Tab-separated table of C-alpha atoms in Angstrom:
chain	number	residue	atom	x	y	z
A	14	MET	CA	-2.977	-9.998	42.335
A	15	THR	CA	-0.744	-6.996	41.906
A	16	ASN	CA	-1.891	-3.396	42.133
A	17	LYS	CA	0.608	-2.310	39.491
A	18	TYR	CA	-0.755	-1.036	36.209
A	19	TYR	CA	0.899	-2.212	33.004
A	20	ASP	CA	2.539	-5.260	34.515
A	21	ASN	CA	4.227	-7.449	31.894
A	22	ALA	CA	2.259	-10.389	33.258
A	23	ASP	CA	-0.935	-8.653	32.097
A	24	ALA	CA	-0.455	-10.277	28.693
A	25	GLU	CA	-1.974	-13.474	30.043
A	26	PHE	CA	-5.098	-11.546	31.015
A	27	ARG	CA	-5.367	-10.173	27.484
A	28	MET	CA	-5.288	-13.741	26.246
A	29	GLN	CA	-8.544	-14.342	28.132
A	30	MET	CA	-10.152	-12.110	25.526
A	31	ALA	CA	-8.974	-14.502	22.817
A	32	LYS	CA	-10.899	-17.284	24.504
A	33	LEU	CA	-13.964	-15.210	25.379
A	34	ALA	CA	-14.357	-13.360	22.067
A	35	PRO	CA	-12.313	-15.336	19.527
A	36	ALA	CA	-13.653	-13.771	16.314
A	37	ASP	CA	-13.230	-10.223	17.595
A	38	PHE	CA	-9.786	-11.012	18.979
A	39	LYS	CA	-8.733	-12.501	15.634
A	40	ALA	CA	-9.921	-9.348	13.864
A	41	TRP	CA	-7.934	-7.211	16.303
A	42	MET	CA	-4.840	-9.385	15.783
A	43	THR	CA	-5.160	-8.834	12.031
A	44	LEU	CA	-5.236	-5.061	12.582
A	45	ASN	CA	-2.412	-5.308	15.104
A	46	ALA	CA	-0.193	-6.949	12.467
A	47	ILE	CA	-0.517	-4.075	9.968
A	48	PRO	CA	2.368	-1.924	11.286
A	49	GLY	CA	4.843	-4.800	10.932
A	50	GLN	CA	3.938	-5.688	7.365
A	51	ASP	CA	6.575	-5.369	4.682
A	52	ASN	CA	4.381	-5.665	1.600
A	53	GLY	CA	3.179	-2.138	0.965
A	54	GLU	CA	4.429	1.197	-0.285
A	55	VAL	CA	5.371	2.403	3.207
A	56	PRO	CA	8.753	0.914	4.196
A	57	PRO	CA	9.262	-0.781	7.589
A	58	ARG	CA	11.314	2.100	9.050
A	59	THR	CA	8.540	4.556	8.272
A	60	ARG	CA	5.871	2.165	9.546
A	61	GLU	CA	7.680	1.897	12.864
A	62	LEU	CA	8.115	5.676	13.130
A	63	ILE	CA	4.379	6.074	12.569
A	64	ALA	CA	3.636	3.313	15.081
A	65	ILE	CA	5.929	4.909	17.677
A	66	ALA	CA	4.239	8.282	17.245
A	67	VAL	CA	0.744	6.808	17.446
A	68	ALA	CA	1.672	4.665	20.451
A	69	HIS	CA	2.691	7.822	22.272
A	70	ALA	CA	-0.411	9.710	21.158
A	71	THR	CA	-2.664	6.902	22.391
A	72	GLY	CA	-0.549	6.298	25.500
A	73	CYS	CA	-0.132	2.539	25.158
A	74	PRO	CA	3.014	1.453	27.033
A	75	TYR	CA	2.901	-2.011	25.471
A	76	CYS	CA	2.847	-0.483	21.973
A	77	ILE	CA	5.599	1.964	22.892
A	78	GLU	CA	7.880	-0.855	24.036
A	79	SER	CA	7.034	-3.076	21.090
A	80	HIS	CA	7.463	-0.469	18.380
A	81	VAL	CA	10.563	1.170	19.832
A	82	THR	CA	12.143	-2.301	19.973
A	83	LYS	CA	11.044	-3.071	16.403
A	84	GLY	CA	12.112	0.387	15.252
A	85	LYS	CA	15.579	-0.102	16.674
A	86	ALA	CA	15.755	-3.472	14.889
A	87	VAL	CA	14.979	-1.842	11.517
A	88	GLY	CA	17.636	0.799	12.074
A	89	LEU	CA	15.849	3.768	13.607
A	90	SER	CA	18.161	6.027	15.554
A	91	LYS	CA	17.383	7.222	19.056
A	92	ALA	CA	17.098	10.742	17.613
A	93	GLU	CA	14.460	9.569	15.103
A	94	VAL	CA	12.483	7.985	17.927
A	95	ALA	CA	12.724	11.190	19.958
A	96	GLU	CA	11.507	13.259	17.010
A	97	ALA	CA	8.596	10.877	16.392
A	98	VAL	CA	7.581	11.193	20.055
A	99	LEU	CA	7.743	14.992	19.940
A	100	ILE	CA	5.805	15.119	16.665
A	101	ALA	CA	3.119	13.018	18.354
A	102	ALA	CA	3.123	15.388	21.331
A	103	ALA	CA	2.710	18.384	19.032
A	104	MET	CA	-0.133	16.707	17.140
A	105	LYS	CA	-1.872	15.733	20.374
A	106	ALA	CA	-1.553	19.289	21.683
A	107	GLY	CA	-2.778	20.615	18.358
A	108	ALA	CA	-5.821	18.371	18.507
A	109	ALA	CA	-6.652	19.603	22.004
A	110	ALA	CA	-6.348	23.231	20.901
A	111	ALA	CA	-8.386	22.625	17.755
A	112	HIS	CA	-11.094	20.918	19.765
A	113	GLY	CA	-11.063	23.911	22.085
A	114	GLY	CA	-13.056	25.641	19.388
A	115	LEU	CA	-15.754	23.026	19.891
A	116	ALA	CA	-15.771	23.807	23.601
A	117	MET	CA	-16.382	27.477	22.777
A	118	LYS	CA	-19.114	26.502	20.307
A	119	PHE	CA	-20.886	24.240	22.796
A	120	TYR	CA	-20.598	26.843	25.549
A	121	GLY	CA	-22.510	29.269	23.389
A	122	ASP	CA	-22.688	33.057	23.258
A	123	GLU	CA	-24.107	33.657	26.732
A	124	GLU	CA	-21.589	34.896	29.261
């Protein structure tokens, strides 16, 4: 057993979930396939830009690798990937700041 997080060999451990909770895993696999679909109004390049941004916002290294690779395959430039990452960073920071108002609300008026 390795102590490394996000080891590529971890994929086999994820497959245990397919055996232990097959219906739920199948449902997740259906959702997981949505970004790669080519049958909607959003074109593949845009889907991959969205997926890259969301992967960075959620912090999933597997998704980052997968969608950057797929994005490159559909013709995204390195600059487009960089912009998508920075847009995600701005949105994540914006969400934290916006939720800061909730912190003030929950703290209350007492000082």
